[in-house]
Short mmCIF file of C-alpha atoms and ligand atoms in Angstrom, two decimals:
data_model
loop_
_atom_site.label_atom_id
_atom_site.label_comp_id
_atom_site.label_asym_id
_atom_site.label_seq_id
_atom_site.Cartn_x
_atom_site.Cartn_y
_atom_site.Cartn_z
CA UNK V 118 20.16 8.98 2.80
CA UNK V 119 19.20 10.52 -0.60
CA UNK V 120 18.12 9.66 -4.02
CA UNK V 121 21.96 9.42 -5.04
CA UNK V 122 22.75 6.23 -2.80
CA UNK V 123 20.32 3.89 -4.75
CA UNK V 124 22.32 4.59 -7.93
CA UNK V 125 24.64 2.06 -8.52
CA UNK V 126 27.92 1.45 -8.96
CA UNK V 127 29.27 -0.51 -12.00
CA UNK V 128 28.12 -4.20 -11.64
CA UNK V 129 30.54 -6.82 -11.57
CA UNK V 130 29.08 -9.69 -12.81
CA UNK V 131 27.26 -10.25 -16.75
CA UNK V 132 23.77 -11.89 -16.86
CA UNK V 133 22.46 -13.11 -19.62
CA UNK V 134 18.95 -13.81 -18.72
CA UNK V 135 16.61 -15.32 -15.61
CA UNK V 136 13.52 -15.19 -13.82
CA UNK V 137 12.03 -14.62 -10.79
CA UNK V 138 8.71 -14.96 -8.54
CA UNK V 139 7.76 -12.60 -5.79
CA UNK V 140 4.44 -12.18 -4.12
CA UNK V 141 3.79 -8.62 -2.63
CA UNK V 142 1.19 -8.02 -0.55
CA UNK V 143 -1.57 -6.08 -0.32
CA UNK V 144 -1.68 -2.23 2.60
CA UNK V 145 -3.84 -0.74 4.38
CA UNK V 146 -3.23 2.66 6.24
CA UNK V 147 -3.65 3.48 9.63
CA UNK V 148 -2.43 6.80 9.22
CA UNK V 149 -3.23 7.92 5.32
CA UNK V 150 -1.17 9.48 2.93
CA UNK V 151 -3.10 12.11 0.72
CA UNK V 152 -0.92 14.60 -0.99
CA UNK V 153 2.19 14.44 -2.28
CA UNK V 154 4.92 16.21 -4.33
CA UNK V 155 6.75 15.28 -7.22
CA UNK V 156 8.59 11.67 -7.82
CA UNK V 157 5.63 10.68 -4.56
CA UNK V 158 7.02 12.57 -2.32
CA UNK V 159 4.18 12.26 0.56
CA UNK V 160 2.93 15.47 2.08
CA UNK V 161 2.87 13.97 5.37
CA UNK V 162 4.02 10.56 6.90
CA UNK V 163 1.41 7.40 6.89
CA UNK V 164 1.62 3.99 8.40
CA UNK V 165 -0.04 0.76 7.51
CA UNK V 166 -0.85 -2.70 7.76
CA UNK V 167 0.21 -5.35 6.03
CA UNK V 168 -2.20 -7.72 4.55
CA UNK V 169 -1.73 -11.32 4.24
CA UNK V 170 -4.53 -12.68 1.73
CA UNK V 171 -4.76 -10.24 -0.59
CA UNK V 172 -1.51 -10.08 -2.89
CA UNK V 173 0.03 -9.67 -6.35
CA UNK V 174 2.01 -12.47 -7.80
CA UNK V 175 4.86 -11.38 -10.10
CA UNK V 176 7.39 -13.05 -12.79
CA UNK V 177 9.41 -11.08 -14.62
CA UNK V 178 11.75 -13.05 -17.16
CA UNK V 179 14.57 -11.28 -18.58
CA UNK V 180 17.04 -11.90 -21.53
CA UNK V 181 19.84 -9.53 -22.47
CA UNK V 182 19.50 -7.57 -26.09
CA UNK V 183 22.07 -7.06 -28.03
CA UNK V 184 22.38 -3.25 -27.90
CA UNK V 185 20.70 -0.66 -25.51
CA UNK V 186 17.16 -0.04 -25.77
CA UNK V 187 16.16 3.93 -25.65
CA UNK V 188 12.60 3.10 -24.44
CA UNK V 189 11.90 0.17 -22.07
CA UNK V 190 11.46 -3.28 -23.34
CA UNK V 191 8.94 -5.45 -21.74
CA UNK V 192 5.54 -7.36 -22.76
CA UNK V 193 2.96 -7.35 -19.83
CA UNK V 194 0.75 -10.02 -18.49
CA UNK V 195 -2.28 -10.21 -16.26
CA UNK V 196 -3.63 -13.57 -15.63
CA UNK V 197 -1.70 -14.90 -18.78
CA UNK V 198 -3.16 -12.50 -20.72
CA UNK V 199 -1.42 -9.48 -22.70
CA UNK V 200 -2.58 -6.30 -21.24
CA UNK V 201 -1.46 -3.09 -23.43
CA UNK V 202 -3.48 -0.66 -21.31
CA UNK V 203 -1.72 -1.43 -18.53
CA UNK V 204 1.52 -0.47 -20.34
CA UNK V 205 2.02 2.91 -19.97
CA UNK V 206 1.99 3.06 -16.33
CA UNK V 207 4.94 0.49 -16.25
CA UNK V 208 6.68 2.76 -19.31
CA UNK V 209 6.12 5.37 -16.96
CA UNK V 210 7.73 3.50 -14.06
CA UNK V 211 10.49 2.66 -15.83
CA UNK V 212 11.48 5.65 -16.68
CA UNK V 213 11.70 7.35 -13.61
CA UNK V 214 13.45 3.96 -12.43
CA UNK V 215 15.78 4.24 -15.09
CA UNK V 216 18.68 6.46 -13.03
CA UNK V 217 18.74 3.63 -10.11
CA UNK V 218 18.75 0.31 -12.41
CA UNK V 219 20.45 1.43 -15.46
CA UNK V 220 21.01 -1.99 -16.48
CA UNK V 221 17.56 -2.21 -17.86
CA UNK V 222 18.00 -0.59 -21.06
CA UNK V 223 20.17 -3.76 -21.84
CA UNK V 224 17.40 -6.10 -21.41
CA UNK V 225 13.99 -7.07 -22.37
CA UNK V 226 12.14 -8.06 -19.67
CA UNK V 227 8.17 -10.30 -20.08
CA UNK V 228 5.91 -9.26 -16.70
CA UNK V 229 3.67 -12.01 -15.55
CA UNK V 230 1.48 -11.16 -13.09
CA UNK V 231 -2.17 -12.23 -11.06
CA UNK V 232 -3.74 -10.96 -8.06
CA UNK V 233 -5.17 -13.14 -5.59
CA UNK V 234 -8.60 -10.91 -5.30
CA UNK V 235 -10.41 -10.66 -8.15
CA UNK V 236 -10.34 -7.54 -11.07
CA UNK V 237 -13.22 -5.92 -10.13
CA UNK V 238 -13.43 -5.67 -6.41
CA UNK V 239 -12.23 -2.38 -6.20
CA UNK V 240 -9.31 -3.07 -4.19
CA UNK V 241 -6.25 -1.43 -5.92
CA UNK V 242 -3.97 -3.66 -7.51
CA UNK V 243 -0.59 -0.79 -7.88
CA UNK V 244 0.30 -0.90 -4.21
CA UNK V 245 0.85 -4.83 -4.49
CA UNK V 246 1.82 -5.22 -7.88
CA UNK V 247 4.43 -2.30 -8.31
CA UNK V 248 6.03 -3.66 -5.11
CA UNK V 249 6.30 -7.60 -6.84
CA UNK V 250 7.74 -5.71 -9.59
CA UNK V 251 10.28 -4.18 -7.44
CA UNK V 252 11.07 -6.70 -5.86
CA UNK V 253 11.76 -8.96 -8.94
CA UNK V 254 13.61 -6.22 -10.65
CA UNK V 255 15.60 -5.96 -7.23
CA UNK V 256 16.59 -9.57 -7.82
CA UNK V 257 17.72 -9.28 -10.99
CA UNK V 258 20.18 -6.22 -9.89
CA UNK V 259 21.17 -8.80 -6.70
CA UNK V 260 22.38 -11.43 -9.93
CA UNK V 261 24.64 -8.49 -11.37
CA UNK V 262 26.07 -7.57 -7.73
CA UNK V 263 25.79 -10.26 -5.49
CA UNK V 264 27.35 -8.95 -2.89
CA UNK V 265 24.68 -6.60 -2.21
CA UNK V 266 23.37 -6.45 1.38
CA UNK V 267 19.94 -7.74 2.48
CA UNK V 268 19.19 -4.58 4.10
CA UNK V 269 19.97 -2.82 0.68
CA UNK V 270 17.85 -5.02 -1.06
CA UNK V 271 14.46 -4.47 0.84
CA UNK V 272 15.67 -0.80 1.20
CA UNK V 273 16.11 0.02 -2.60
CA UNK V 274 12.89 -2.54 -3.21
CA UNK V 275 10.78 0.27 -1.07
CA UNK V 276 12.53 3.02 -3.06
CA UNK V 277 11.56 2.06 -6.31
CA UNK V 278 8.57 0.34 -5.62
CA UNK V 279 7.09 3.97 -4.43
CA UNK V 280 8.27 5.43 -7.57
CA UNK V 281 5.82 3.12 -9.14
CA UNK V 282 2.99 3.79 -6.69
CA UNK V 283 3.02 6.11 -3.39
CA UNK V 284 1.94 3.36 -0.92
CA UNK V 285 3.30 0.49 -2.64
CA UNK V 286 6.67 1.39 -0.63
CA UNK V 287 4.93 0.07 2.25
CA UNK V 288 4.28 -3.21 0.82
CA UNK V 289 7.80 -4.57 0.52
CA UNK V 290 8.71 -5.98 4.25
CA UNK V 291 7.27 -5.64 7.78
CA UNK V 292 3.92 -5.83 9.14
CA UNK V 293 3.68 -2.50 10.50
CA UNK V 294 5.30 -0.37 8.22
CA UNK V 295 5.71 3.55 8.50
CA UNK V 296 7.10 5.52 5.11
CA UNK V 297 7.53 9.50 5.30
CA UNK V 298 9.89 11.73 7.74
CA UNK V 299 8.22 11.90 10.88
CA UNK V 300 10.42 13.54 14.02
CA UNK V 301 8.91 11.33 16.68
CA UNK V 302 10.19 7.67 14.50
CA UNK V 303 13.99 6.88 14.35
CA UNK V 304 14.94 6.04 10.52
CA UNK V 305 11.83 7.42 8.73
CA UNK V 306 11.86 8.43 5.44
CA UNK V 307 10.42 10.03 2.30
CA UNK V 308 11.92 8.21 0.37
CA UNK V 309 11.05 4.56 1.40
CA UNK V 310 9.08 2.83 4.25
CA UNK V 311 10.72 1.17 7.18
CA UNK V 312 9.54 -1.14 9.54
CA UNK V 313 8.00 0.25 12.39
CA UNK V 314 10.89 0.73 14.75
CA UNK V 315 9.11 0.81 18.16
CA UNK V 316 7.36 -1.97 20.40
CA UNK V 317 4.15 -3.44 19.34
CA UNK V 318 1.52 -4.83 21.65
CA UNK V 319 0.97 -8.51 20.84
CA UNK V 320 -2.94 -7.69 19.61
CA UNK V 321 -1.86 -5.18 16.82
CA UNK V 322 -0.30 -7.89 15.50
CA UNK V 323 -2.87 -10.21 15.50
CA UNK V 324 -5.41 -8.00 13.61
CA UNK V 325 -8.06 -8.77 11.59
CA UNK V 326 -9.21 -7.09 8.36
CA UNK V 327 -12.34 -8.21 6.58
CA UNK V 328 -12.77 -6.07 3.39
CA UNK V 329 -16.52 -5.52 3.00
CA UNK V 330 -16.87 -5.13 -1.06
CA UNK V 331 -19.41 -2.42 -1.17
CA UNK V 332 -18.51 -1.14 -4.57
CA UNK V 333 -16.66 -3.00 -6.84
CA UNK V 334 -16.74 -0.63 -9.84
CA UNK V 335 -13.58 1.45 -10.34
CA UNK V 336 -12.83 4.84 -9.08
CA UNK V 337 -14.91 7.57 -10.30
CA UNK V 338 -11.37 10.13 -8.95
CA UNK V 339 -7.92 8.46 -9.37
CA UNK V 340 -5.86 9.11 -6.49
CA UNK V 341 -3.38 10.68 -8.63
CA UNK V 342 -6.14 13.06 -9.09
CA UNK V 343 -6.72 13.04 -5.20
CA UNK V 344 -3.32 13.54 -4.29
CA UNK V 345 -2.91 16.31 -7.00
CA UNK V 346 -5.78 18.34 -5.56
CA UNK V 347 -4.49 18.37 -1.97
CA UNK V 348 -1.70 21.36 -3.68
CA UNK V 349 -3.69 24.28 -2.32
CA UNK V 350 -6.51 22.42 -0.56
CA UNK V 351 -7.78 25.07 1.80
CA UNK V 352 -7.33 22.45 4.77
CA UNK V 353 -4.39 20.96 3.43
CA UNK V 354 -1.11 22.44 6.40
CA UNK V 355 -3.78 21.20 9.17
CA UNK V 356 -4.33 18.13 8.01
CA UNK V 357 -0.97 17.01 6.98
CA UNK V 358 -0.37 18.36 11.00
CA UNK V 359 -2.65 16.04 12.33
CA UNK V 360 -1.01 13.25 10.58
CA UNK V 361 2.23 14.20 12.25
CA UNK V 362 0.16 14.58 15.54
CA UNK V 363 -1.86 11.22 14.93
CA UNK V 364 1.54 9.21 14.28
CA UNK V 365 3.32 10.85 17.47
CA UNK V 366 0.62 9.41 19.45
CA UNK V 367 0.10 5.98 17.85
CA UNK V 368 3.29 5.18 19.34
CA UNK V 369 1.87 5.20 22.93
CA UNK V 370 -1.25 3.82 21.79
CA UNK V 371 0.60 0.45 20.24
CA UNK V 372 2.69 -0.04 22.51
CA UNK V 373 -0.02 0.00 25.31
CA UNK V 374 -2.49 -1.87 23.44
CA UNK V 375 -4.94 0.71 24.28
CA UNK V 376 -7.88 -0.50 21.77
CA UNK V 377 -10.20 2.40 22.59
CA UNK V 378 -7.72 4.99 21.30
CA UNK V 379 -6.38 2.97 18.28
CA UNK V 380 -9.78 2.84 17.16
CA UNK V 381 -10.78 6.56 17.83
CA UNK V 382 -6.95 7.79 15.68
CA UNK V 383 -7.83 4.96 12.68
CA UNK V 384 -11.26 6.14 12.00
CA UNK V 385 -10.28 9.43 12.79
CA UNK V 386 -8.12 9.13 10.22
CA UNK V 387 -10.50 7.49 7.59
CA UNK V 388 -13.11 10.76 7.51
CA UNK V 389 -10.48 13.00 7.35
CA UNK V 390 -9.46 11.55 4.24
CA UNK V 391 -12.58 11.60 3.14
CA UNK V 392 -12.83 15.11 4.32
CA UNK V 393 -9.72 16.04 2.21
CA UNK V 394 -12.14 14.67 -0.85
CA UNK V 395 -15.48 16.14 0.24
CA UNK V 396 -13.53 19.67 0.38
CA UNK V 397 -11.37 19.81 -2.55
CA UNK V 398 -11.77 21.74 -5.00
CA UNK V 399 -13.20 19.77 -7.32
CA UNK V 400 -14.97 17.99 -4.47
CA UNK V 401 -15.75 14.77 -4.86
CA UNK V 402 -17.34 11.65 -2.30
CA UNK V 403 -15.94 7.91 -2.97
CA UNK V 404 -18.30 6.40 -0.28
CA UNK V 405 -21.45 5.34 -1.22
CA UNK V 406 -24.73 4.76 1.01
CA UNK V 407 -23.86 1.39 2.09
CA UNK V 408 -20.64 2.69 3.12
CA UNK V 409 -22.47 4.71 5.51
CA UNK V 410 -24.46 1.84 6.50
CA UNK V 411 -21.72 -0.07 7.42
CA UNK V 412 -20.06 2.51 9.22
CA UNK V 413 -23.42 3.37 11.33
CA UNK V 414 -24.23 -0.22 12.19
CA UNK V 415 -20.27 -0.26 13.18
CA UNK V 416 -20.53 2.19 15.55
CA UNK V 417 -24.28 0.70 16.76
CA UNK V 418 -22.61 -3.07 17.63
CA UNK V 419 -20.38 -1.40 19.36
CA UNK V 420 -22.35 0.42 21.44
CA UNK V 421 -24.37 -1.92 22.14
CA UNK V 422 -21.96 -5.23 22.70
CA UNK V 423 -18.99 -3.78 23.51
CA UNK V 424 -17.36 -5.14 20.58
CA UNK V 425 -14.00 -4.58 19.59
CA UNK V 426 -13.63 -3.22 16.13
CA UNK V 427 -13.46 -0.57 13.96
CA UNK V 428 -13.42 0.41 10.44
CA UNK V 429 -10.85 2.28 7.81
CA UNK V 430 -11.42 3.19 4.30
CA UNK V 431 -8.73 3.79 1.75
CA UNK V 432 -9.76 5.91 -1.00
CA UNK V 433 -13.09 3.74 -2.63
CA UNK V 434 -16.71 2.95 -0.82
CA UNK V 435 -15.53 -0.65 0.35
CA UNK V 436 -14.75 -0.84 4.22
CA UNK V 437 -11.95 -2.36 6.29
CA UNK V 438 -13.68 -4.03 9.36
CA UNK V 439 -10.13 -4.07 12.09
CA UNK V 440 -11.06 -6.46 14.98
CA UNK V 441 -8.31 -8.52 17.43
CA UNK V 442 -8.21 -12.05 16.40
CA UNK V 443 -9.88 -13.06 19.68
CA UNK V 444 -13.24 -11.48 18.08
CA UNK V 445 -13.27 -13.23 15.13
CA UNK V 446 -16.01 -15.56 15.98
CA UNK V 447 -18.06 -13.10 17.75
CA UNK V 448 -17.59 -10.30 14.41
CA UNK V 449 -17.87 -12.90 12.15
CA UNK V 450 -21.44 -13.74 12.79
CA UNK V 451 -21.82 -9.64 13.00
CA UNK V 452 -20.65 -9.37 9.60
CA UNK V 453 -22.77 -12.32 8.20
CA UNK V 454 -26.27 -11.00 10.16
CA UNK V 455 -26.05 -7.12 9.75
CA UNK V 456 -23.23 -6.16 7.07
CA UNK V 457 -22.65 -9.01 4.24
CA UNK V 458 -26.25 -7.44 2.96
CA UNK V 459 -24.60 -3.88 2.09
CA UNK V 460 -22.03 -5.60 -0.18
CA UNK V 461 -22.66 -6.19 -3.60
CA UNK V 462 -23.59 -9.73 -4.09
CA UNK V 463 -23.03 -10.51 -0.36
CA UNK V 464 -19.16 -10.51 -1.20
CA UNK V 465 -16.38 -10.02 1.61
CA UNK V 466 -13.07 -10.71 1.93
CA UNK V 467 -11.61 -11.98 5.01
CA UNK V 468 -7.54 -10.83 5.69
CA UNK V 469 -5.32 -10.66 8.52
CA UNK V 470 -2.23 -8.89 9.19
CA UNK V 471 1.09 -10.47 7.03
CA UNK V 472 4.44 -9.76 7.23
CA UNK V 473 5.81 -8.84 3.69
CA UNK V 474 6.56 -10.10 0.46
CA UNK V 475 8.03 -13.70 -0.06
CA UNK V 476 10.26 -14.31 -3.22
CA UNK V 477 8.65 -17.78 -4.75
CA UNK V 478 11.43 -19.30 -6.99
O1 PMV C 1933 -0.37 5.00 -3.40
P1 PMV C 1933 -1.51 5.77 -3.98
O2 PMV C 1933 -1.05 6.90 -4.85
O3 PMV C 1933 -2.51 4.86 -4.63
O4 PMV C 1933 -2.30 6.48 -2.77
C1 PMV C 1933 -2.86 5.77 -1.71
C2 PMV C 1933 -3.69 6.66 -0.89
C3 PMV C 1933 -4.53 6.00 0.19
O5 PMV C 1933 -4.74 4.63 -0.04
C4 PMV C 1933 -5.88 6.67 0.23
C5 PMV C 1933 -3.90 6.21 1.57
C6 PMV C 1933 -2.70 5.38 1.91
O6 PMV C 1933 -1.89 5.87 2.70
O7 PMV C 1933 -2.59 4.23 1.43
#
């Protein structure tokens, strides 16, 4: 599979205008992706979670112009209101989707979109929201060739939806879903995620995720910027290595259920990527104090109860708390007595593992 097989053929059918809904959900990585080439290309292969709660709602109505438009056509929404900083990004996006949905020079297209967690809570919107785009600009190339296959659909979603935004190709379908060539997983890819193609143990998919809000400020380092300064990162070969190594033995570990281990690889994973930060060049730290809080009194409950959990961090101060669903009682009171009070104003957010997007019209 390359770049070539998501252009299309000539459409057969004319469309004058429409609409549609989808609702993308929000990742998290088990395995991170940090470092990339051009068009995100990942430097190494990642896998995530799929969240459930926190999402992007999308509508994109389109009406056909009467000529070609040179530079995209589209007005852009958040919560009902117009958003012009948030339009170069998509101009951007469009752009480099251009080649695969050539149609869209033929159409101007209005972009409605919310988020179910609020603006400033420092969880990233582009993973969720580029994939609702996607997804809706996937249906409207369905209307023009409706004999296009399903597994096309979700396939090309992934492929442009990463164009957008790295790990938004992991937000499209799946609840486990892996994106980057890796030799040890049939069908992966660098150019789009798949569903994770090997056997799950029935608690991985039952996972928990509360998002403690430590920080809900923006980023003071993009990860553009991050990604960027992993070219020539003195640690940069070993680390993408590990992820290779990390993801070779997740497959074991998941398909055992083997808690202990799953924990040890995902937080593993979370202070190398911090490490990546910490030793770039700029260097830079995203976590804050109460991160470190959080991640000490982790590790103490543990210790101490035998508690099943652990914690990830994407790249920001707030914390994933992981956790089977059989511990949500017992972590729940955990997070209200010892961690709610290293989140600014007390504010968590309590998620679970989904399975993809779901079209809503
Ligand atoms: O998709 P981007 O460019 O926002 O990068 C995401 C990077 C991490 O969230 C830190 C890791 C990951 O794999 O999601």
């Amino acid at each position: 599979m390359t770049e070539k097989n998501f252009v299309p053929s000539d459409y057969k059918n004319e469309v004058l205008e429409g609409r549609f809904t989808w609702k993308a959900p929000s990742n998290i990585a088990l395995v991170k992706y940090w470092g990339k080439d051009k068009e995100q290309v990942p430097a190494n292969p990642s896998i995530s979670l799929t969240l459930d709660n926190c999402a992007t709602t999308t509508t994109v109505t389109f009406s056909k112009l009467g000529g070609s438009n040179e530079n995209p056509s589209f007005d852009f929404f958040l919560d009902g209101n117009p958003k012009p900083d948030f339009k170069p990004k998509i101009t951007t996006f469009f752009q480099r989707i251009g080649p695969y949905l050539p149609f869209l020079e033929k159409y101007h297209i209005k972009i409605e979109t919310s988020n179910s967690f609020p603006h400033s809570s420092g969880i990233a919107s582009s993973a969720s929201g580029m994939a609702a785009l996607a997804l809706c600009l996937m249906g409207m190339e369905k209307k023009l060739d409706p004999g296009m296959q399903e597994a096309h659909f979700y396939q090309k979603a992934s492929f442009l939806a990463r164009l957008g935004s790295g790990s938004a190709c992991r937000s499209i379908k799946g609840s486990l879903v892996q994106w980057g060539r890796h030799l040890d997983t049939v069908g992966s890819s660098n150019l789009y995620g798949v569903e994770y193609p090997y056997e799950v143990h029935p608690l991985f998919s039952e996972l928990q995720d509360t998002i403690l809000l430590v920080d809900k400020g923006s980023k003071q380092v993009s990860s553009s910027l991050g990604h960027q300064l992993m070219n020539g990162h003195p640690f940069a070969e070993r680390r993408f290595l590990q992820a290779h190594q990390n993801l070779t033995e997740l497959r074991t570990v998941l398909a055992d259920g083997n808690v202990q281990r799953f924990f040890e690889i995902v937080e593993g994973e979370a202070l190398a990527l911090h490490a990546m930060m910490m030793t770039s060049s700029p260097y830079f730290i995203l976590m804050k104090p109460n991160t470190l809080e959080i991640i000490n009194r982790i590790w103490a409950f543990r210790e101490r109860t035998g508690g099943q959990l652990c914690f990830t961090l994407d790249a920001g101060a707030n914390v994933h708390l992981l956790y089977p669903a059989v511990e949500k009682e017992n972590i729940g009171s955990f997070i209200e007595r010892e961690l709610a009070m290293f989140c600014e104003n007390g504010h968590y957010i309590n998620d679970n593992v989904g399975s993809g997007a779901v079209q809503l019209d």
